């Protein structure tokens, strides 16, 4: 009897503790949910504060392509490429299927975005054929068109794109914006190998969702649209000039002198613009050191504003600090590190033209602007955060069921000991403060967990933020 009683009591205790655990699990889930709801509603409120003042002319260049999105591991399997065992190289360009296997593995295992030129036509044609046998998503791509479309979507009415496009793409885009350039027979194609967080390729695993891009561009390499933009600005005084896509000239088989000539011409074009014209340059993945150096020397000094992700930030930072290229860095950098690197770049470039820096990462957005030069920095950071979710989940609505937060309760503003700590406040999710001549705003990202697309994210995010500040 006594035994039965104690068994019963034991059962009761167990049942009770399970119920209590469930209760706490439920209430902590509810707490988290209401925390996310508060953040979301306040980000949306910040976004609504934006008012377009008056129509402003913006020119966007350079280049365009057609993007084919495929599932990365399925694509590699179809090409019978196997994952390398042991060390992974990262050649500047791709000659063979094995090169692709190695370089893809290199970035995949770090969850880092990158892109490479395929220098072997036979292999490229095979890759393109394989893409056509798959359920690929084909969309307009290239940095410039994505940026231009996003600016139009954010309400800018006078957007001009410089690009060479096939007829269908040309017609589709020209409904929304002005295009200077020409119609070409076939578009350059970029094959975008997408993968999700924790996806496996044979014995390898990806720590986060991302993409690797391969291409074998023709028109983009010639920067064909450059002369059309030159002609266009003879008669126009644009409010802003937005430049992206220069990484397409990185690590190709292109003649280096030809390439330098194009960069010089672009540099001359940038300096021929009206003084008041704001110049934004969207960085991307540069692997070839001499070329990146050339971009830093001839293009970056013309930029009032720079946009980049955490990898590109690290790459720019190490180039400015000690003239070295950094191909991959931590995909989840701490806020303190990102801000310190932004400060270093600011110190080098802001005595010159630079007055705005936007770094987009998976977990947060950071924007640094020169005080009184750019308006709406807080709104821009909130907008960029919301756009990051909307882009990745491919949905205008933000569903908290497929959102997570990767921010701690507070963060240090720098790595130096004794750096100020800022407590994260869900009621005012975008933290802004001043340092010297700069205003810094950091906004958390509600990270989309139901990933639909990653490529083009940086362009969409950067352009959305920029649109708030033009
Ligand atoms: C891959 O291997 C299979 C089976 O050996 C073969 O049928 C197929 O043609 C190969 N594909 C390519 C792109 O080489
Ligand atoms: C070019 O690609 C083809 C097809 O994959 C391959 O057979 C050939 O070895 C490659 N050429 C070089 C130089 O790697
Ligand atoms: C980003 O831009 C691309 C191309 O313009 C578009 O297809 C996609 O829907 C955009 N995403 C968002 C969230 O705007």
JSON list of N, CA and C in Angstrom, two decimals, residues 37-52 154 375-386 390 425-432 441-444 464-465 468-469:
[
{"chain": "A", "resi": 37, "resn": "UNK", "atom": "N", "xyz": [7.05, 40.87, -31.80]},
{"chain": "A", "resi": 37, "resn": "UNK", "atom": "CA", "xyz": [5.95, 41.72, -32.27]},
{"chain": "A", "resi": 37, "resn": "UNK", "atom": "C", "xyz": [6.24, 43.20, -32.00]},
{"chain": "A", "resi": 38, "resn": "UNK", "atom": "N", "xyz": [6.78, 43.46, -30.81]},
{"chain": "A", "resi": 38, "resn": "UNK", "atom": "CA", "xyz": [7.10, 44.85, -30.46]},
{"chain": "A", "resi": 38, "resn": "UNK", "atom": "C", "xyz": [8.17, 45.40, -31.42]},
{"chain": "A", "resi": 39, "resn": "UNK", "atom": "N", "xyz": [9.20, 44.61, -31.66]},
{"chain": "A", "resi": 39, "resn": "UNK", "atom": "CA", "xyz": [10.26, 45.06, -32.56]},
{"chain": "A", "resi": 39, "resn": "UNK", "atom": "C", "xyz": [9.69, 45.34, -33.94]},
{"chain": "A", "resi": 40, "resn": "UNK", "atom": "N", "xyz": [8.91, 44.38, -34.44]},
{"chain": "A", "resi": 40, "resn": "UNK", "atom": "CA", "xyz": [8.36, 44.53, -35.79]},
{"chain": "A", "resi": 40, "resn": "UNK", "atom": "C", "xyz": [7.49, 45.78, -35.88]},
{"chain": "A", "resi": 41, "resn": "UNK", "atom": "N", "xyz": [6.58, 45.97, -34.91]},
{"chain": "A", "resi": 41, "resn": "UNK", "atom": "CA", "xyz": [5.68, 47.11, -35.05]},
{"chain": "A", "resi": 41, "resn": "UNK", "atom": "C", "xyz": [6.45, 48.43, -35.00]},
{"chain": "A", "resi": 42, "resn": "UNK", "atom": "N", "xyz": [7.53, 48.45, -34.22]},
{"chain": "A", "resi": 42, "resn": "UNK", "atom": "CA", "xyz": [8.31, 49.69, -34.17]},
{"chain": "A", "resi": 42, "resn": "UNK", "atom": "C", "xyz": [9.18, 49.92, -35.41]},
{"chain": "A", "resi": 43, "resn": "UNK", "atom": "N", "xyz": [9.64, 48.82, -36.02]},
{"chain": "A", "resi": 43, "resn": "UNK", "atom": "CA", "xyz": [10.36, 48.98, -37.29]},
{"chain": "A", "resi": 43, "resn": "UNK", "atom": "C", "xyz": [9.40, 49.48, -38.36]},
{"chain": "A", "resi": 44, "resn": "UNK", "atom": "N", "xyz": [8.20, 48.91, -38.37]},
{"chain": "A", "resi": 44, "resn": "UNK", "atom": "CA", "xyz": [7.21, 49.34, -39.37]},
{"chain": "A", "resi": 44, "resn": "UNK", "atom": "C", "xyz": [6.82, 50.80, -39.17]},
{"chain": "A", "resi": 45, "resn": "UNK", "atom": "N", "xyz": [6.76, 51.20, -37.88]},
{"chain": "A", "resi": 45, "resn": "UNK", "atom": "CA", "xyz": [6.42, 52.59, -37.61]},
{"chain": "A", "resi": 45, "resn": "UNK", "atom": "C", "xyz": [7.52, 53.52, -38.13]},
{"chain": "A", "resi": 46, "resn": "UNK", "atom": "N", "xyz": [8.76, 53.12, -37.94]},
{"chain": "A", "resi": 46, "resn": "UNK", "atom": "CA", "xyz": [9.88, 53.93, -38.43]},
{"chain": "A", "resi": 46, "resn": "UNK", "atom": "C", "xyz": [9.81, 54.04, -39.96]},
{"chain": "A", "resi": 47, "resn": "UNK", "atom": "N", "xyz": [9.52, 52.92, -40.60]},
{"chain": "A", "resi": 47, "resn": "UNK", "atom": "CA", "xyz": [9.44, 52.90, -42.07]},
{"chain": "A", "resi": 47, "resn": "UNK", "atom": "C", "xyz": [8.37, 53.88, -42.57]},
{"chain": "A", "resi": 48, "resn": "UNK", "atom": "N", "xyz": [7.26, 53.96, -41.84]},
{"chain": "A", "resi": 48, "resn": "UNK", "atom": "CA", "xyz": [6.14, 54.82, -42.27]},
{"chain": "A", "resi": 48, "resn": "UNK", "atom": "C", "xyz": [6.45, 56.31, -42.16]},
{"chain": "A", "resi": 49, "resn": "UNK", "atom": "N", "xyz": [7.50, 56.62, -41.39]},
{"chain": "A", "resi": 49, "resn": "UNK", "atom": "CA", "xyz": [7.83, 58.04, -41.22]},
{"chain": "A", "resi": 49, "resn": "UNK", "atom": "C", "xyz": [8.39, 58.67, -42.49]},
{"chain": "A", "resi": 50, "resn": "UNK", "atom": "N", "xyz": [8.82, 57.80, -43.43]},
{"chain": "A", "resi": 50, "resn": "UNK", "atom": "CA", "xyz": [9.47, 58.33, -44.63]},
{"chain": "A", "resi": 50, "resn": "UNK", "atom": "C", "xyz": [8.48, 59.05, -45.54]},
{"chain": "A", "resi": 51, "resn": "UNK", "atom": "N", "xyz": [8.88, 60.24, -46.00]},
{"chain": "A", "resi": 51, "resn": "UNK", "atom": "CA", "xyz": [8.08, 60.97, -46.99]},
{"chain": "A", "resi": 51, "resn": "UNK", "atom": "C", "xyz": [8.99, 61.36, -48.14]},
{"chain": "A", "resi": 52, "resn": "UNK", "atom": "N", "xyz": [8.57, 61.02, -49.33]},
{"chain": "A", "resi": 52, "resn": "UNK", "atom": "CA", "xyz": [9.33, 61.42, -50.50]},
{"chain": "A", "resi": 52, "resn": "UNK", "atom": "C", "xyz": [9.12, 62.93, -50.68]},
{"chain": "A", "resi": 154, "resn": "UNK", "atom": "N", "xyz": [10.47, 52.00, -54.21]},
{"chain": "A", "resi": 154, "resn": "UNK", "atom": "CA", "xyz": [10.41, 52.85, -53.02]},
{"chain": "A", "resi": 154, "resn": "UNK", "atom": "C", "xyz": [9.87, 54.25, -53.33]},
{"chain": "A", "resi": 375, "resn": "UNK", "atom": "N", "xyz": [19.75, 62.93, -44.42]},
{"chain": "A", "resi": 375, "resn": "UNK", "atom": "CA", "xyz": [18.61, 62.86, -43.51]},
{"chain": "A", "resi": 375, "resn": "UNK", "atom": "C", "xyz": [18.17, 61.41, -43.36]},
{"chain": "A", "resi": 376, "resn": "UNK", "atom": "N", "xyz": [17.31, 61.16, -42.38]},
{"chain": "A", "resi": 376, "resn": "UNK", "atom": "CA", "xyz": [16.62, 59.86, -42.25]},
{"chain": "A", "resi": 376, "resn": "UNK", "atom": "C", "xyz": [17.52, 58.65, -42.01]},
{"chain": "A", "resi": 377, "resn": "UNK", "atom": "N", "xyz": [18.64, 58.80, -41.34]},
{"chain": "A", "resi": 377, "resn": "UNK", "atom": "CA", "xyz": [19.52, 57.63, -41.14]},
{"chain": "A", "resi": 377, "resn": "UNK", "atom": "C", "xyz": [18.82, 56.53, -40.34]},
{"chain": "A", "resi": 378, "resn": "UNK", "atom": "N", "xyz": [18.05, 56.92, -39.31]},
{"chain": "A", "resi": 378, "resn": "UNK", "atom": "CA", "xyz": [17.34, 55.92, -38.51]},
{"chain": "A", "resi": 378, "resn": "UNK", "atom": "C", "xyz": [16.31, 55.17, -39.37]},
{"chain": "A", "resi": 379, "resn": "UNK", "atom": "N", "xyz": [15.57, 55.93, -40.15]},
{"chain": "A", "resi": 379, "resn": "UNK", "atom": "CA", "xyz": [14.54, 55.32, -41.01]},
{"chain": "A", "resi": 379, "resn": "UNK", "atom": "C", "xyz": [15.20, 54.36, -42.02]},
{"chain": "A", "resi": 380, "resn": "UNK", "atom": "N", "xyz": [16.35, 54.79, -42.55]},
{"chain": "A", "resi": 380, "resn": "UNK", "atom": "CA", "xyz": [17.05, 53.97, -43.54]},
{"chain": "A", "resi": 380, "resn": "UNK", "atom": "C", "xyz": [17.49, 52.64, -42.94]},
{"chain": "A", "resi": 381, "resn": "UNK", "atom": "N", "xyz": [17.95, 52.66, -41.68]},
{"chain": "A", "resi": 381, "resn": "UNK", "atom": "CA", "xyz": [18.39, 51.42, -41.04]},
{"chain": "A", "resi": 381, "resn": "UNK", "atom": "C", "xyz": [17.20, 50.49, -40.82]},
{"chain": "A", "resi": 382, "resn": "UNK", "atom": "N", "xyz": [16.07, 51.06, -40.38]},
{"chain": "A", "resi": 382, "resn": "UNK", "atom": "CA", "xyz": [14.86, 50.25, -40.17]},
{"chain": "A", "resi": 382, "resn": "UNK", "atom": "C", "xyz": [14.39, 49.66, -41.51]},
{"chain": "A", "resi": 383, "resn": "UNK", "atom": "N", "xyz": [14.40, 50.51, -42.52]},
{"chain": "A", "resi": 383, "resn": "UNK", "atom": "CA", "xyz": [13.97, 50.08, -43.85]},
{"chain": "A", "resi": 383, "resn": "UNK", "atom": "C", "xyz": [14.84, 48.93, -44.38]},
{"chain": "A", "resi": 384, "resn": "UNK", "atom": "N", "xyz": [16.14, 49.06, -44.17]},
{"chain": "A", "resi": 384, "resn": "UNK", "atom": "CA", "xyz": [17.07, 48.04, -44.64]},
{"chain": "A", "resi": 384, "resn": "UNK", "atom": "C", "xyz": [16.78, 46.72, -43.93]},
{"chain": "A", "resi": 385, "resn": "UNK", "atom": "N", "xyz": [16.51, 46.78, -42.63]},
{"chain": "A", "resi": 385, "resn": "UNK", "atom": "CA", "xyz": [16.20, 45.57, -41.86]},
{"chain": "A", "resi": 385, "resn": "UNK", "atom": "C", "xyz": [14.95, 44.88, -42.41]},
{"chain": "A", "resi": 386, "resn": "UNK", "atom": "N", "xyz": [13.92, 45.66, -42.63]},
{"chain": "A", "resi": 386, "resn": "UNK", "atom": "CA", "xyz": [12.67, 45.09, -43.12]},
{"chain": "A", "resi": 386, "resn": "UNK", "atom": "C", "xyz": [12.86, 44.51, -44.52]},
{"chain": "A", "resi": 390, "resn": "UNK", "atom": "N", "xyz": [12.05, 40.79, -46.10]},
{"chain": "A", "resi": 390, "resn": "UNK", "atom": "CA", "xyz": [11.13, 40.70, -47.24]},
{"chain": "A", "resi": 390, "resn": "UNK", "atom": "C", "xyz": [11.80, 40.07, -48.45]},
{"chain": "A", "resi": 425, "resn": "UNK", "atom": "N", "xyz": [16.55, 47.90, -27.08]},
{"chain": "A", "resi": 425, "resn": "UNK", "atom": "CA", "xyz": [15.22, 48.29, -26.63]},
{"chain": "A", "resi": 425, "resn": "UNK", "atom": "C", "xyz": [14.19, 47.99, -27.72]},
{"chain": "A", "resi": 426, "resn": "UNK", "atom": "N", "xyz": [13.31, 47.04, -27.45]},
{"chain": "A", "resi": 426, "resn": "UNK", "atom": "CA", "xyz": [12.34, 46.62, -28.47]},
{"chain": "A", "resi": 426, "resn": "UNK", "atom": "C", "xyz": [11.38, 47.75, -28.85]},
{"chain": "A", "resi": 427, "resn": "UNK", "atom": "N", "xyz": [11.18, 48.69, -27.91]},
{"chain": "A", "resi": 427, "resn": "UNK", "atom": "CA", "xyz": [10.28, 49.81, -28.22]},
{"chain": "A", "resi": 427, "resn": "UNK", "atom": "C", "xyz": [10.94, 50.79, -29.20]},
{"chain": "A", "resi": 428, "resn": "UNK", "atom": "N", "xyz": [12.27, 50.86, -29.11]},
{"chain": "A", "resi": 428, "resn": "UNK", "atom": "CA", "xyz": [13.02, 51.71, -30.06]},
{"chain": "A", "resi": 428, "resn": "UNK", "atom": "C", "xyz": [14.14, 50.86, -30.64]},
{"chain": "A", "resi": 429, "resn": "UNK", "atom": "N", "xyz": [13.78, 49.92, -31.53]},
{"chain": "A", "resi": 429, "resn": "UNK", "atom": "CA", "xyz": [14.75, 48.90, -31.96]},
{"chain": "A", "resi": 429, "resn": "UNK", "atom": "C", "xyz": [15.98, 49.46, -32.67]},
{"chain": "A", "resi": 430, "resn": "UNK", "atom": "N", "xyz": [15.85, 50.61, -33.33]},
{"chain": "A", "resi": 430, "resn": "UNK", "atom": "CA", "xyz": [17.02, 51.16, -34.01]},
{"chain": "A", "resi": 430, "resn": "UNK", "atom": "C", "xyz": [17.77, 52.07, -33.02]},
{"chain": "A", "resi": 431, "resn": "UNK", "atom": "N", "xyz": [18.96, 51.65, -32.65]},
{"chain": "A", "resi": 431, "resn": "UNK", "atom": "CA", "xyz": [19.77, 52.46, -31.72]},
{"chain": "A", "resi": 431, "resn": "UNK", "atom": "C", "xyz": [20.61, 53.44, -32.53]},
{"chain": "A", "resi": 432, "resn": "UNK", "atom": "N", "xyz": [20.54, 54.73, -32.19]},
{"chain": "A", "resi": 432, "resn": "UNK", "atom": "CA", "xyz": [21.33, 55.74, -32.88]},
{"chain": "A", "resi": 432, "resn": "UNK", "atom": "C", "xyz": [22.11, 56.56, -31.87]},
{"chain": "A", "resi": 441, "resn": "UNK", "atom": "N", "xyz": [23.64, 54.47, -36.70]},
{"chain": "A", "resi": 441, "resn": "UNK", "atom": "CA", "xyz": [22.40, 53.78, -36.35]},
{"chain": "A", "resi": 441, "resn": "UNK", "atom": "C", "xyz": [22.56, 52.28, -36.61]},
{"chain": "A", "resi": 442, "resn": "UNK", "atom": "N", "xyz": [22.12, 51.48, -35.64]},
{"chain": "A", "resi": 442, "resn": "UNK", "atom": "CA", "xyz": [22.17, 50.02, -35.77]},
{"chain": "A", "resi": 442, "resn": "UNK", "atom": "C", "xyz": [20.76, 49.47, -35.59]},
{"chain": "A", "resi": 443, "resn": "UNK", "atom": "N", "xyz": [20.34, 48.68, -36.55]},
{"chain": "A", "resi": 443, "resn": "UNK", "atom": "CA", "xyz": [18.99, 48.11, -36.48]},
{"chain": "A", "resi": 443, "resn": "UNK", "atom": "C", "xyz": [19.06, 46.58, -36.53]},
{"chain": "A", "resi": 444, "resn": "UNK", "atom": "N", "xyz": [18.28, 45.90, -35.68]},
{"chain": "A", "resi": 444, "resn": "UNK", "atom": "CA", "xyz": [18.27, 44.43, -35.73]},
{"chain": "A", "resi": 444, "resn": "UNK", "atom": "C", "xyz": [17.51, 43.96, -36.96]},
{"chain": "A", "resi": 464, "resn": "UNK", "atom": "N", "xyz": [17.17, 50.09, -50.80]},
{"chain": "A", "resi": 464, "resn": "UNK", "atom": "CA", "xyz": [16.02, 50.49, -49.99]},
{"chain": "A", "resi": 464, "resn": "UNK", "atom": "C", "xyz": [16.46, 51.52, -48.95]},
{"chain": "A", "resi": 465, "resn": "UNK", "atom": "N", "xyz": [17.61, 51.27, -48.30]},
{"chain": "A", "resi": 465, "resn": "UNK", "atom": "CA", "xyz": [18.12, 52.21, -47.31]},
{"chain": "A", "resi": 465, "resn": "UNK", "atom": "C", "xyz": [18.47, 53.54, -47.96]},
{"chain": "A", "resi": 468, "resn": "UNK", "atom": "N", "xyz": [15.68, 56.03, -48.84]},
{"chain": "A", "resi": 468, "resn": "UNK", "atom": "CA", "xyz": [15.15, 56.84, -47.73]},
{"chain": "A", "resi": 468, "resn": "UNK", "atom": "C", "xyz": [15.97, 58.10, -47.52]},
{"chain": "A", "resi": 469, "resn": "UNK", "atom": "N", "xyz": [17.20, 58.12, -48.05]},
{"chain": "A", "resi": 469, "resn": "UNK", "atom": "CA", "xyz": [18.12, 59.21, -47.72]},
{"chain": "A", "resi": 469, "resn": "UNK", "atom": "C", "xyz": [18.45, 60.12, -48.91]}
]
